[in-house]
Structures are given as C-alpha cells and as structure tokens.
mmCIF file of C-alpha atoms in Angstrom:
data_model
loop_
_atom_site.group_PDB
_atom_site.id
_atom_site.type_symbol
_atom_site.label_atom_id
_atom_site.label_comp_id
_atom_site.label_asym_id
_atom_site.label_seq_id
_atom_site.Cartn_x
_atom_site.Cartn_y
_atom_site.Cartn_z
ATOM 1 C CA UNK G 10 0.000 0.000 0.000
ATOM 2 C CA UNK G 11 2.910 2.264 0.370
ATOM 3 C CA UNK G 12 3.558 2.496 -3.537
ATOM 4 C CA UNK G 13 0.053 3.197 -4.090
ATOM 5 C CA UNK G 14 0.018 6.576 -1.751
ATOM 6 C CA UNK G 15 3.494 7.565 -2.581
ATOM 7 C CA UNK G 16 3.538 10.245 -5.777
ATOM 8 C CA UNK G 17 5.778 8.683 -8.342
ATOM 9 C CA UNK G 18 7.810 10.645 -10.938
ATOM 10 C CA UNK G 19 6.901 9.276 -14.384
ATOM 11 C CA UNK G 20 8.717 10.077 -17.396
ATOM 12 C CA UNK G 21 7.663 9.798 -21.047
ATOM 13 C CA UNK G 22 9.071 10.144 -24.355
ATOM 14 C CA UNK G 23 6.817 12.410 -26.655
ATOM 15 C CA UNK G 24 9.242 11.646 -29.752
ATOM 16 C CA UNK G 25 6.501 10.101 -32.617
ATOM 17 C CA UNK G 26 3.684 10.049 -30.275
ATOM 18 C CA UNK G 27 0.163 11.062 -31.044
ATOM 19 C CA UNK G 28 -0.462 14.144 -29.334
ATOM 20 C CA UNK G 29 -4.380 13.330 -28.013
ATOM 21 C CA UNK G 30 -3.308 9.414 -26.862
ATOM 22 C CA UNK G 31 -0.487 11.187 -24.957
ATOM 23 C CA UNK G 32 -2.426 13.952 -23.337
ATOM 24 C CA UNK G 33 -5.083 11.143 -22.383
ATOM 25 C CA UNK G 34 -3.086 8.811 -20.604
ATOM 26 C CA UNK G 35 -0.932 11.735 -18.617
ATOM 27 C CA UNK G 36 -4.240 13.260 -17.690
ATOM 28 C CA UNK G 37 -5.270 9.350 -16.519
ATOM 29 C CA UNK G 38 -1.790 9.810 -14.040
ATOM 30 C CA UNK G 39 -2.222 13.566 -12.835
ATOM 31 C CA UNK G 40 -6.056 12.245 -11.534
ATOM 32 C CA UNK G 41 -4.352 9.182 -10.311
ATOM 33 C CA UNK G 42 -7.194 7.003 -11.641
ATOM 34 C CA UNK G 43 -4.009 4.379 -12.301
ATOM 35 C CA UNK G 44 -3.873 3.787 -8.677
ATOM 36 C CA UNK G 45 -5.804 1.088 -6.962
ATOM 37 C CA UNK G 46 -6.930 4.122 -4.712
ATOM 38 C CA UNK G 47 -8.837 6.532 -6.940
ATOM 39 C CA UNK G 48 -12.307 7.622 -5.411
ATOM 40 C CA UNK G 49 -14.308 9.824 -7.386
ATOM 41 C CA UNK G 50 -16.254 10.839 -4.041
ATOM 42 C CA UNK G 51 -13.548 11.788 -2.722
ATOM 43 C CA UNK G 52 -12.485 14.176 -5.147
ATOM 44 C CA UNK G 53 -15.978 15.572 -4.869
ATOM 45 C CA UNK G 54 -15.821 15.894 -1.411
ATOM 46 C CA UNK G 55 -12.549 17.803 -1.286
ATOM 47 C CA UNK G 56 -13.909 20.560 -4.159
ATOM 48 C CA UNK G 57 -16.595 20.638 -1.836
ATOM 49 C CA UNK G 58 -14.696 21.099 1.337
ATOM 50 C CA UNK G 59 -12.129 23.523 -0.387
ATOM 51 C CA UNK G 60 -9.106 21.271 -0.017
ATOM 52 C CA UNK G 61 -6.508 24.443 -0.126
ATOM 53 C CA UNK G 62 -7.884 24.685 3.886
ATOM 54 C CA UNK G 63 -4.828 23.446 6.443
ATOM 55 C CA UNK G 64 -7.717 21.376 7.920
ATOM 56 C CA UNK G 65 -8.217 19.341 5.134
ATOM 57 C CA UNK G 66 -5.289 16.834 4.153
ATOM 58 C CA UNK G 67 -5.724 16.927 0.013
ATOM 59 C CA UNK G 68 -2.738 15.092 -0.788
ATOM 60 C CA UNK G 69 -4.747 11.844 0.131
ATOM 61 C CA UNK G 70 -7.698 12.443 -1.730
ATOM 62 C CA UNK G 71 -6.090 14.060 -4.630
ATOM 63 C CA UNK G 72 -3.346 11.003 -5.272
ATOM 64 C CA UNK G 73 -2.068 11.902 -8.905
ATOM 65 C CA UNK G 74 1.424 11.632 -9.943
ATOM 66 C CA UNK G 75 3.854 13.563 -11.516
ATOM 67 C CA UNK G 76 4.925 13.438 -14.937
ATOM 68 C CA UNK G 77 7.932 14.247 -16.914
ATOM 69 C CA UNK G 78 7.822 14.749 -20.403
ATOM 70 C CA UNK G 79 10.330 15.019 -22.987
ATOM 71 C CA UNK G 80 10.977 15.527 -26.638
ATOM 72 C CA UNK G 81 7.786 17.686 -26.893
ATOM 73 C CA UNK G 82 8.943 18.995 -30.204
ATOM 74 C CA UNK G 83 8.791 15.786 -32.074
ATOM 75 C CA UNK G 84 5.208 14.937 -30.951
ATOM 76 C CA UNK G 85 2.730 13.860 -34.118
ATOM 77 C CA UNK G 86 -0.412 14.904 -34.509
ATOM 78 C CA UNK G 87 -3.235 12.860 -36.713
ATOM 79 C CA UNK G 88 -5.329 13.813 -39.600
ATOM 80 C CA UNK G 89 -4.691 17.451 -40.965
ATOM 81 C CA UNK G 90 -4.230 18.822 -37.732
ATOM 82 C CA UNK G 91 -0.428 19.884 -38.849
ATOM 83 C CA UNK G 92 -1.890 23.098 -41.322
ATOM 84 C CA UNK G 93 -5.448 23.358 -39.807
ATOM 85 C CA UNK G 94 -5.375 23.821 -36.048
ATOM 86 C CA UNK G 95 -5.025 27.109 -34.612
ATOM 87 C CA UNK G 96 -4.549 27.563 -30.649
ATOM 88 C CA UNK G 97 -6.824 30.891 -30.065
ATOM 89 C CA UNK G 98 -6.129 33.518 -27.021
ATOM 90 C CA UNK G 99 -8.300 36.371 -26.220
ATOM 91 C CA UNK G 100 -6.976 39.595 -24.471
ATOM 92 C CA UNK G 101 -10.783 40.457 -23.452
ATOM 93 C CA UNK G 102 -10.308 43.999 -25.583
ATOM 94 C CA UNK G 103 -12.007 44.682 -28.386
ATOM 95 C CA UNK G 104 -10.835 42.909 -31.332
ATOM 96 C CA UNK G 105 -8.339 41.310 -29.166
ATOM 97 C CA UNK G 106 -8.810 37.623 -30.548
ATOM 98 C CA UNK G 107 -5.150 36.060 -31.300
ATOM 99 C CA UNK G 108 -4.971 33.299 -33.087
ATOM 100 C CA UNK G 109 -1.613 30.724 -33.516
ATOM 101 C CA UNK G 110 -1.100 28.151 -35.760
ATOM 102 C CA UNK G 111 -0.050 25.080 -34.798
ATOM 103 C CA UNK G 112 3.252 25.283 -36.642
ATOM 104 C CA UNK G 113 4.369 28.401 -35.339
ATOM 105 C CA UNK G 114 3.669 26.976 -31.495
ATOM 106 C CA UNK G 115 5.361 24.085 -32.671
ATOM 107 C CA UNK G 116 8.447 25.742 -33.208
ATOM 108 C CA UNK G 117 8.364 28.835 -30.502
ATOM 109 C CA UNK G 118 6.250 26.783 -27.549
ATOM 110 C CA UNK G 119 6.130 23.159 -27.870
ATOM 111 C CA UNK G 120 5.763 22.425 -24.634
ATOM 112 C CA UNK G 121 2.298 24.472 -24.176
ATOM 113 C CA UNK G 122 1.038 22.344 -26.972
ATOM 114 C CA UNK G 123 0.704 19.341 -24.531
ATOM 115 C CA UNK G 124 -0.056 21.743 -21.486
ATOM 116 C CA UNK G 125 -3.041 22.871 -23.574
ATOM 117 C CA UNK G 126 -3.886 19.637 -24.639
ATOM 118 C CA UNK G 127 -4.222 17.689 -21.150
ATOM 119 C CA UNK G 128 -5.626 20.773 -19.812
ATOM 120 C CA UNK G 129 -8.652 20.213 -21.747
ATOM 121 C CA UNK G 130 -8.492 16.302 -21.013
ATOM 122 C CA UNK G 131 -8.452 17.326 -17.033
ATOM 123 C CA UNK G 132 -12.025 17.934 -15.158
ATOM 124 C CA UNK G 133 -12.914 21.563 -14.717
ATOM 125 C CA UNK G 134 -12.489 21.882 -10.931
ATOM 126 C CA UNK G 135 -10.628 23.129 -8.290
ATOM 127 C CA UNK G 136 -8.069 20.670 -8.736
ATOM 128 C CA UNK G 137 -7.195 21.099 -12.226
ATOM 129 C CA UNK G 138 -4.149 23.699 -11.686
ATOM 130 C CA UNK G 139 -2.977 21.792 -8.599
ATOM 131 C CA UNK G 140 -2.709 18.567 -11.095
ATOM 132 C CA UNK G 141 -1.425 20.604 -14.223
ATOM 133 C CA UNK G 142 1.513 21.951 -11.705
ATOM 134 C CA UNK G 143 2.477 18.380 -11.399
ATOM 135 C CA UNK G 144 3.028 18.281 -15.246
ATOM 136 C CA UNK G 145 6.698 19.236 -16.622
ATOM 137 C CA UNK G 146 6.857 19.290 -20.311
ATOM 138 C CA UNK G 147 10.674 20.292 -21.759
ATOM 139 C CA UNK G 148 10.916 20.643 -26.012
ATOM 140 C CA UNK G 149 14.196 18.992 -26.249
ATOM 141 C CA UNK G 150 15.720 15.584 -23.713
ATOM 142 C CA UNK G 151 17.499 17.619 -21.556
ATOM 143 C CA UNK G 152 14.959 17.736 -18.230
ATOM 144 C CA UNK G 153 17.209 19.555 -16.056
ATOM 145 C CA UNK G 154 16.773 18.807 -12.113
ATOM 146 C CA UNK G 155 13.715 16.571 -12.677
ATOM 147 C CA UNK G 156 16.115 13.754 -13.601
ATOM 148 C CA UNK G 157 16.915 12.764 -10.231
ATOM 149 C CA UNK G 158 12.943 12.408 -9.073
ATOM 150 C CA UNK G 159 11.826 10.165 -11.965
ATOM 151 C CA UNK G 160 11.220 6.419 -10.952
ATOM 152 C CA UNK G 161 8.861 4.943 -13.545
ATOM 153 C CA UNK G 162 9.315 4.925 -17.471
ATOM 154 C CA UNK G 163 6.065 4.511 -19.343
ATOM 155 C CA UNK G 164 7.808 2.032 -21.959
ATOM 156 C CA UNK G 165 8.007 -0.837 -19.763
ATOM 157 C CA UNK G 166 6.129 0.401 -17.213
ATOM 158 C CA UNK G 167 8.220 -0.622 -14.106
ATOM 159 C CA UNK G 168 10.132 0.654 -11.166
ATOM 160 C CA UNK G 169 13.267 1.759 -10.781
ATOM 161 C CA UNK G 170 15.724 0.012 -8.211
ATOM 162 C CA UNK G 171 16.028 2.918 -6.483
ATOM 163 C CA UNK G 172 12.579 3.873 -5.673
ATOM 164 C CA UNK G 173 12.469 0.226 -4.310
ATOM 165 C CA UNK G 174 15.101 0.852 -2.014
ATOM 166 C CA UNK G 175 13.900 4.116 -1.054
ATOM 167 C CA UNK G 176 11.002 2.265 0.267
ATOM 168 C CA UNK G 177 12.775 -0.457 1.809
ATOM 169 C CA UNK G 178 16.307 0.405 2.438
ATOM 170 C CA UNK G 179 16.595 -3.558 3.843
ATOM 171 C CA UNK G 180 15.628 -4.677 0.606
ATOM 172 C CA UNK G 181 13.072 -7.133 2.068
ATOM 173 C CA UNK G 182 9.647 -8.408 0.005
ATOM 174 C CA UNK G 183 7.336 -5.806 -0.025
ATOM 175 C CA UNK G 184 3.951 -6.651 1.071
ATOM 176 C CA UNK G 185 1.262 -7.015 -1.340
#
C-alpha cells in the first residue's frame, strides 16, 4: 500500500507520439485514476470542502502523480491537424482575438502544446491547476533537475531500483 500513496515521478518520451493518446493517458496519471486508490467521491468531497484549507489533508484524496515529459517537439499529430489547427487567445479587448497556428507553437512553444492539450483532457475543478503543476513538459531531452525524481518509465512500465530501495532500504519483500 505504500507504492500506491506515494507520488511517483513518471517520465515519457513524446518523440513520434500522437499528441491526443499522450495527453489522455498523462491526464489518466495527474487524476491518479491508475492507482488502486482513486475515489471519485472523494475528489468531490474535497472541491466541496475547499481542499486548499490546512484542515483538510488533500494530498490523500487528490493522489495523482507527476509526470515528466520530454521531446515535446517531435510529438505527431493525426489527420490534418499539422496546417489546420489554430490555438486561439483572447486579451478580453475589443478585437483582441489572437490566433496561432499550430506550426508556429510548434516551433516557438512546444511544450504548451501538450499543457493545452491535457488541460482540456483534465475535469474543470478546483483541482485542475494543482494537477497541471504536477506536469513538466521540456521541447528537447534535456529535463534539467527533474532527472533525479523520476522512478517509472512509461515504456516498460516498471520501477526503478532505487525507488524500491527508497522504500525499503533492507531490501526485504514488499507486502502485497
């Protein structure tokens, strides 16, 4: 039960991913429905009970991970997507609509292009900045001081040795 409260690091690869099966699945680990501890009432309960309160402990309710991702500027996108899509901002003055394409944000912001996308794939609630915080998203591989924290890769989808002995520094059996 330990690895199930603890907040893993996971890092993933973006290079020749599809952007919307990406932003899916990280969403899936922000919420921390992977966990065998997930409770949708619970989440309800804490918007409810405003969770940013010192009474209220929201780190068990609210049981997401962190994620790490790299290579944001070699992410694929399906269809047309590539000379269609256009990220829109809005200053709220008049005639204040700005409009991006996705091949200029490509190659100035990459890493807003999966901040945007698992933003929309995250519930509208209080929680949804507290989870997107929990997202790091670098362009290139380089992902400076996070490298130390990360203990699960997504491509085999297993533990580092490390985080094991951080648990149990006696290297005993875990209980199950």
């Amino acid at each position: 039960t330990a690895l199930a409260y603890a907040r893993v690091w996971h890092h993933v690869d973006a290079s020749d991913r599809v952007l919307g099966k990406l932003a899916e699945r990280i969403a899936l680990v922000l919420m921390g429905k992977h966990k065998p501890i997930y409770d949708k009432g619970g989440e309800r309960l804490v918007v409810l009970a405003l969770a940013y309160t010192a009474d209220c402990d929201p780190g068990v309710v609210d049981c997401g991970d962190y994620v790490v991702v790299t290579n944001a500027r070699n992410i694929k996108v399906s269809g047309n997507k590539e000379q269609q899509f256009l990220y829109r901002k809005h200053t709220m003055y008049p005639g204040g609509l700005k409009e991006t394409p996705y091949n200029r944000m490509m190659e100035t912001k990459p890493h807003e292009i999966i901040m945007h996308a698992v933003s929309g794939m995250l519930p509208k609630n209080k929680l949804r900045d507290r989870r997107l915080s929990r997202l790091k998203v670098f362009g290139g591989s380089n992902m400076g001081i996070y490298r130390n924290n990360i203990l699960k890769r997504w491509e085999d989808g297993t533990l580092t040795d490390e985080y094991i002995l951080r648990l149990d520094p006696q290297n005993r059996p875990l209980k199950t």
